[in-house]
mmCIF file of C-alpha atoms in Angstrom:
data_model
loop_
_atom_site.group_PDB
_atom_site.id
_atom_site.type_symbol
_atom_site.label_atom_id
_atom_site.label_comp_id
_atom_site.label_asym_id
_atom_site.label_seq_id
_atom_site.Cartn_x
_atom_site.Cartn_y
_atom_site.Cartn_z
ATOM 1 C CA GLN A 1 2.837 20.399 13.761
ATOM 2 C CA GLN A 2 1.710 19.431 10.285
ATOM 3 C CA GLN A 3 4.277 16.748 9.182
ATOM 4 C CA VAL A 4 2.784 16.450 5.747
ATOM 5 C CA LYS A 5 1.779 19.611 3.920
ATOM 6 C CA GLN A 6 -0.649 19.275 0.994
ATOM 7 C CA SER A 7 -1.457 21.789 -1.640
ATOM 8 C CA PRO A 8 -3.721 23.095 -3.235
ATOM 9 C CA GLN A 9 -6.553 23.030 -0.888
ATOM 10 C CA SER A 10 -9.028 22.861 -3.848
ATOM 11 C CA LEU A 11 -8.568 22.388 -7.680
ATOM 12 C CA ILE A 12 -10.836 22.682 -10.571
ATOM 13 C CA VAL A 13 -9.682 20.998 -13.810
ATOM 14 C CA GLN A 14 -11.474 20.594 -17.126
ATOM 15 C CA LYS A 15 -12.344 17.121 -18.329
ATOM 16 C CA GLY A 16 -9.414 15.626 -20.138
ATOM 17 C CA GLY A 17 -6.844 17.868 -18.288
ATOM 18 C CA ILE A 18 -4.084 16.989 -15.905
ATOM 19 C CA SER A 19 -4.652 17.331 -12.189
ATOM 20 C CA ILE A 20 -1.647 17.754 -9.970
ATOM 21 C CA ILE A 21 -1.671 17.676 -6.201
ATOM 22 C CA ASN A 22 1.480 18.165 -4.314
ATOM 23 C CA CYS A 23 2.822 17.132 -0.787
ATOM 24 C CA ALA A 24 5.863 17.779 1.122
ATOM 25 C CA TYR A 25 7.140 16.142 4.287
ATOM 26 C CA GLU A 26 9.531 16.859 6.978
ATOM 27 C CA ASN A 27 10.322 13.486 8.636
ATOM 28 C CA THR A 28 13.164 11.669 6.827
ATOM 29 C CA ALA A 29 12.066 8.403 8.594
ATOM 30 C CA PHE A 30 9.023 8.318 6.360
ATOM 31 C CA ASP A 31 9.344 5.385 3.919
ATOM 32 C CA TYR A 32 5.733 4.744 2.649
ATOM 33 C CA PHE A 33 3.647 7.275 0.710
ATOM 34 C CA PRO A 34 0.097 6.398 -0.019
ATOM 35 C CA TRP A 35 -2.655 8.552 -1.675
ATOM 36 C CA TYR A 36 -6.283 8.073 -0.653
ATOM 37 C CA GLN A 37 -9.309 9.119 -2.546
ATOM 38 C CA GLN A 38 -12.565 10.019 -0.730
ATOM 39 C CA PHE A 39 -16.036 10.452 -2.185
ATOM 40 C CA PRO A 40 -18.741 12.383 -0.390
ATOM 41 C CA GLY A 41 -20.308 10.274 2.360
ATOM 42 C CA LYS A 42 -17.701 7.585 2.075
ATOM 43 C CA GLY A 43 -14.519 6.577 3.827
ATOM 44 C CA PRO A 44 -11.090 7.091 2.138
ATOM 45 C CA ALA A 45 -9.832 4.364 -0.094
ATOM 46 C CA LEU A 46 -6.295 3.533 -1.221
ATOM 47 C CA LEU A 47 -5.657 4.871 -4.753
ATOM 48 C CA ILE A 48 -1.999 4.352 -5.193
ATOM 49 C CA ALA A 49 1.295 4.192 -3.037
ATOM 50 C CA ILE A 50 5.085 4.493 -3.464
ATOM 51 C CA ARG A 51 8.151 3.561 -1.620
ATOM 52 C CA PRO A 52 11.244 5.962 -1.790
ATOM 53 C CA ASP A 53 13.364 3.467 -3.736
ATOM 54 C CA VAL A 54 11.530 4.467 -6.920
ATOM 55 C CA SER A 55 10.953 8.002 -8.290
ATOM 56 C CA GLU A 56 7.655 7.275 -10.106
ATOM 57 C CA LYS A 57 4.763 4.820 -10.029
ATOM 58 C CA LYS A 58 1.995 4.630 -12.431
ATOM 59 C CA GLU A 59 -1.267 2.824 -12.295
ATOM 60 C CA GLY A 60 -3.738 3.692 -15.258
ATOM 61 C CA ARG A 61 -4.245 7.430 -15.350
ATOM 62 C CA PHE A 62 -2.750 7.917 -11.841
ATOM 63 C CA THR A 63 0.944 8.567 -11.299
ATOM 64 C CA ILE A 64 2.989 9.337 -8.112
ATOM 65 C CA SER A 65 6.128 11.341 -8.612
ATOM 66 C CA PHE A 66 8.538 11.185 -5.820
ATOM 67 C CA ASN A 67 11.533 13.366 -5.068
ATOM 68 C CA LYS A 68 13.424 12.126 -2.123
ATOM 69 C CA SER A 69 16.076 14.982 -1.850
ATOM 70 C CA ALA A 70 13.442 17.585 -1.920
ATOM 71 C CA LYS A 71 11.127 15.510 0.409
ATOM 72 C CA GLN A 72 8.203 16.023 -1.908
ATOM 73 C CA PHE A 73 5.799 13.831 -3.812
ATOM 74 C CA SER A 74 2.781 14.419 -6.015
ATOM 75 C CA LEU A 75 -0.254 12.866 -7.624
ATOM 76 C CA HIS A 76 -0.834 13.302 -11.365
ATOM 77 C CA ILE A 77 -4.172 12.447 -12.761
ATOM 78 C CA MET A 78 -3.952 12.304 -16.552
ATOM 79 C CA ASP A 79 -7.102 12.697 -18.640
ATOM 80 C CA SER A 80 -9.185 13.867 -15.705
ATOM 81 C CA GLN A 81 -12.720 12.732 -15.735
ATOM 82 C CA PRO A 82 -15.888 14.051 -13.677
ATOM 83 C CA GLY A 83 -15.860 10.724 -11.905
ATOM 84 C CA ASP A 84 -12.481 11.701 -10.498
ATOM 85 C CA SER A 85 -14.147 14.500 -8.553
ATOM 86 C CA ALA A 86 -13.386 13.703 -4.860
ATOM 87 C CA THR A 87 -11.064 14.736 -2.064
ATOM 88 C CA TYR A 88 -7.549 13.434 -2.319
ATOM 89 C CA PHE A 89 -5.257 12.813 0.826
ATOM 90 C CA CYS A 90 -1.583 12.224 0.622
ATOM 91 C CA ALA A 91 -0.098 10.352 3.717
ATOM 92 C CA ALA A 92 3.262 9.128 4.931
ATOM 93 C CA SER A 93 4.401 6.492 7.367
ATOM 94 C CA GLY A 94 7.652 5.675 8.968
ATOM 95 C CA THR A 95 8.792 3.768 11.931
ATOM 96 C CA ALA A 96 5.852 5.058 14.296
ATOM 97 C CA SER A 97 3.336 2.532 12.926
ATOM 98 C CA LYS A 98 0.933 5.138 11.953
ATOM 99 C CA LEU A 99 -0.217 7.058 8.902
ATOM 100 C CA THR A 100 0.107 10.863 8.909
ATOM 101 C CA PHE A 101 -2.138 12.533 6.411
ATOM 102 C CA GLY A 102 -2.108 15.697 4.634
ATOM 103 C CA THR A 103 -4.960 18.242 4.832
ATOM 104 C CA GLY A 104 -6.686 17.116 1.701
ATOM 105 C CA THR A 105 -7.434 18.556 -1.743
ATOM 106 C CA ARG A 106 -10.911 18.916 -3.054
ATOM 107 C CA LEU A 107 -10.766 18.144 -6.898
ATOM 108 C CA GLN A 108 -13.689 19.200 -9.103
ATOM 109 C CA VAL A 109 -13.528 18.062 -12.737
ATOM 110 C CA THR A 110 -15.765 20.090 -15.016
ATOM 111 C CA LEU A 111 -17.273 19.169 -18.341
ATOM 112 C CA GLU B 1 -17.515 -8.782 1.474
ATOM 113 C CA ALA B 2 -14.554 -7.343 3.155
ATOM 114 C CA GLN B 3 -15.611 -4.343 5.199
ATOM 115 C CA VAL B 4 -15.131 -2.143 8.144
ATOM 116 C CA THR B 5 -18.516 -1.253 9.881
ATOM 117 C CA GLN B 6 -19.142 1.710 12.060
ATOM 118 C CA ASN B 7 -22.279 2.396 14.029
ATOM 119 C CA PRO B 8 -24.020 4.776 14.286
ATOM 120 C CA ARG B 9 -23.494 6.702 11.065
ATOM 121 C CA TYR B 10 -24.954 9.965 12.540
ATOM 122 C CA LEU B 11 -25.167 10.941 16.158
ATOM 123 C CA ILE B 12 -26.349 14.072 17.920
ATOM 124 C CA THR B 13 -25.642 14.137 21.715
ATOM 125 C CA VAL B 14 -25.436 16.642 24.507
ATOM 126 C CA THR B 15 -22.340 17.685 26.390
ATOM 127 C CA GLY B 16 -21.214 15.273 29.118
ATOM 128 C CA LYS B 17 -23.314 12.321 28.032
ATOM 129 C CA LYS B 18 -21.178 9.210 27.544
ATOM 130 C CA LEU B 19 -21.222 7.587 24.182
ATOM 131 C CA THR B 20 -19.726 4.814 22.147
ATOM 132 C CA VAL B 21 -18.986 4.430 18.439
ATOM 133 C CA THR B 22 -18.654 0.804 17.465
ATOM 134 C CA CYS B 23 -16.286 -0.412 14.812
ATOM 135 C CA SER B 24 -16.022 -4.121 13.500
ATOM 136 C CA GLN B 25 -13.971 -5.532 10.761
ATOM 137 C CA ASN B 26 -14.411 -8.999 9.052
ATOM 138 C CA MET B 27 -10.894 -9.332 7.530
ATOM 139 C CA ASN B 28 -9.063 -10.780 10.412
ATOM 140 C CA HIS B 29 -6.909 -7.640 10.395
ATOM 141 C CA GLU B 30 -4.432 -7.085 13.450
ATOM 142 C CA TYR B 31 -4.052 -3.272 13.069
ATOM 143 C CA MET B 32 -6.933 -0.833 13.695
ATOM 144 C CA SER B 33 -7.209 2.833 14.280
ATOM 145 C CA TRP B 34 -9.593 5.729 14.810
ATOM 146 C CA TYR B 35 -9.352 9.101 12.980
ATOM 147 C CA ARG B 36 -11.180 12.324 13.006
ATOM 148 C CA GLN B 37 -11.598 14.374 10.012
ATOM 149 C CA ASP B 38 -11.993 18.135 10.260
ATOM 150 C CA PRO B 39 -12.125 20.672 7.485
ATOM 151 C CA GLY B 40 -8.641 22.104 6.724
ATOM 152 C CA LEU B 41 -7.015 19.681 9.132
ATOM 153 C CA GLY B 42 -7.319 16.433 7.225
ATOM 154 C CA LEU B 43 -7.391 12.995 9.096
ATOM 155 C CA ARG B 44 -5.748 12.907 12.453
ATOM 156 C CA GLN B 45 -5.144 9.710 14.291
ATOM 157 C CA ILE B 46 -6.816 9.362 17.727
ATOM 158 C CA TYR B 47 -5.786 5.920 18.940
ATOM 159 C CA TYR B 48 -4.550 2.839 17.227
ATOM 160 C CA SER B 49 -4.130 -0.877 18.222
ATOM 161 C CA MET B 50 -1.563 -3.309 17.037
ATOM 162 C CA ASN B 51 -3.588 -6.335 18.365
ATOM 163 C CA VAL B 52 -5.898 -7.556 20.996
ATOM 164 C CA GLU B 53 -5.249 -5.674 24.326
ATOM 165 C CA VAL B 54 -2.545 -3.573 22.659
ATOM 166 C CA THR B 55 -3.551 0.106 22.168
ATOM 167 C CA ASP B 56 -1.760 3.252 21.933
ATOM 168 C CA LYS B 57 -2.273 7.026 21.621
ATOM 169 C CA GLY B 58 -2.322 8.828 18.197
ATOM 170 C CA ASP B 59 -1.810 12.385 17.704
ATOM 171 C CA VAL B 60 -5.186 13.736 19.323
ATOM 172 C CA PRO B 61 -6.067 11.263 21.965
ATOM 173 C CA GLU B 62 -7.363 13.754 24.677
ATOM 174 C CA GLY B 63 -11.046 12.968 25.507
ATOM 175 C CA TYR B 64 -11.173 9.529 24.016
ATOM 176 C CA LYS B 65 -10.792 5.992 25.185
ATOM 177 C CA VAL B 66 -10.598 2.766 23.198
ATOM 178 C CA SER B 67 -10.435 -0.899 23.951
ATOM 179 C CA ARG B 68 -9.532 -4.025 21.977
ATOM 180 C CA LYS B 69 -10.922 -7.039 23.746
ATOM 181 C CA GLU B 70 -11.613 -8.969 20.472
ATOM 182 C CA LYS B 71 -9.597 -8.858 17.266
ATOM 183 C CA ARG B 72 -12.615 -7.707 15.109
ATOM 184 C CA ASN B 73 -13.888 -4.838 17.324
ATOM 185 C CA PHE B 74 -12.413 -1.567 18.211
ATOM 186 C CA PRO B 75 -14.866 0.820 19.921
ATOM 187 C CA LEU B 76 -14.315 4.398 20.310
ATOM 188 C CA ILE B 77 -15.513 5.840 23.852
ATOM 189 C CA LEU B 78 -16.236 9.442 24.671
ATOM 190 C CA GLU B 79 -16.815 9.543 28.405
ATOM 191 C CA SER B 80 -17.746 13.205 28.597
ATOM 192 C CA PRO B 81 -18.180 14.537 25.151
ATOM 193 C CA SER B 82 -17.628 18.143 24.456
ATOM 194 C CA PRO B 83 -18.525 20.479 21.494
ATOM 195 C CA ASN B 84 -14.946 20.472 20.237
ATOM 196 C CA GLN B 85 -15.342 16.791 19.643
ATOM 197 C CA THR B 86 -18.056 17.411 16.989
ATOM 198 C CA SER B 87 -16.315 15.861 13.914
ATOM 199 C CA LEU B 88 -16.395 13.150 11.336
ATOM 200 C CA TYR B 89 -14.910 9.993 12.679
ATOM 201 C CA PHE B 90 -13.424 7.080 10.797
ATOM 202 C CA CYS B 91 -12.366 3.650 11.831
ATOM 203 C CA ALA B 92 -9.694 1.913 9.738
ATOM 204 C CA SER B 93 -8.051 -1.571 9.657
ATOM 205 C CA SER B 94 -5.223 -3.130 7.896
ATOM 206 C CA LEU B 95 -3.546 -6.583 7.846
ATOM 207 C CA SER B 96 -0.334 -5.024 9.450
ATOM 208 C CA PRO B 97 0.607 -1.582 10.773
ATOM 209 C CA PRO B 98 2.241 0.918 8.410
ATOM 210 C CA PRO B 99 4.826 1.290 7.087
ATOM 211 C CA THR B 100 4.364 -2.229 5.783
ATOM 212 C CA VAL B 101 2.852 -1.979 2.394
ATOM 213 C CA GLY B 102 -0.811 -2.728 2.716
ATOM 214 C CA GLU B 103 -4.133 -1.102 2.265
ATOM 215 C CA ALA B 104 -5.976 0.520 5.144
ATOM 216 C CA PHE B 105 -9.679 -0.137 4.748
ATOM 217 C CA PHE B 106 -11.899 2.628 6.128
ATOM 218 C CA GLY B 107 -15.406 2.520 7.479
ATOM 219 C CA GLN B 108 -18.121 4.709 6.113
ATOM 220 C CA GLY B 109 -17.734 7.372 8.948
ATOM 221 C CA THR B 110 -19.693 8.511 11.915
ATOM 222 C CA ARG B 111 -20.693 12.230 11.936
ATOM 223 C CA LEU B 112 -21.003 13.229 15.661
ATOM 224 C CA THR B 113 -22.420 16.518 16.736
ATOM 225 C CA VAL B 114 -22.099 17.460 20.479
ATOM 226 C CA VAL B 115 -24.333 20.236 21.546
#
């Protein structure tokens, strides 16, 4: 059972455009929602995270939007750059002391 | 430098031959976990450990064993590997378990092929 559903599976965006990746969760006990970025040959690294007490969090060009009632959250990458080309994973955590990951989105930013 | 070190990075083995993938962290983290990454399935947790001598099953524990005898080390053991365990494996550590806010640091990964 996939508790965190992520879309799209892959995404191609032109340089300077906005990349949007969406995630939906089922478990209402989740209360921590991080996004991880993974470059080829590397392990995932924390990009940005949010708690459900806020609807939006911004760090530089990266923004998480959170909709608690819809049980959805999304990552927006503004002014996307070729260096942003990577695989992005959303994740969620609650009382079970573990992270549940989405299936990943491969982002390619073209020149 | 803060890091999680996995060894080996690449491994090809035959069905049934016991193997161990080592994981070590130098950040004095209490929480460590193992994940496998498969195309289209994302990262799935195999086992996790809250502290020394405290381990528990994740979502896909079948065919795997772990131990946590020292705080820094968390080896993953495949006693009788099978081809369906061919995957990319990641070890991760964090100061405290989720959902406490805190970064999980991942190792570089171990690509395992079982033939």
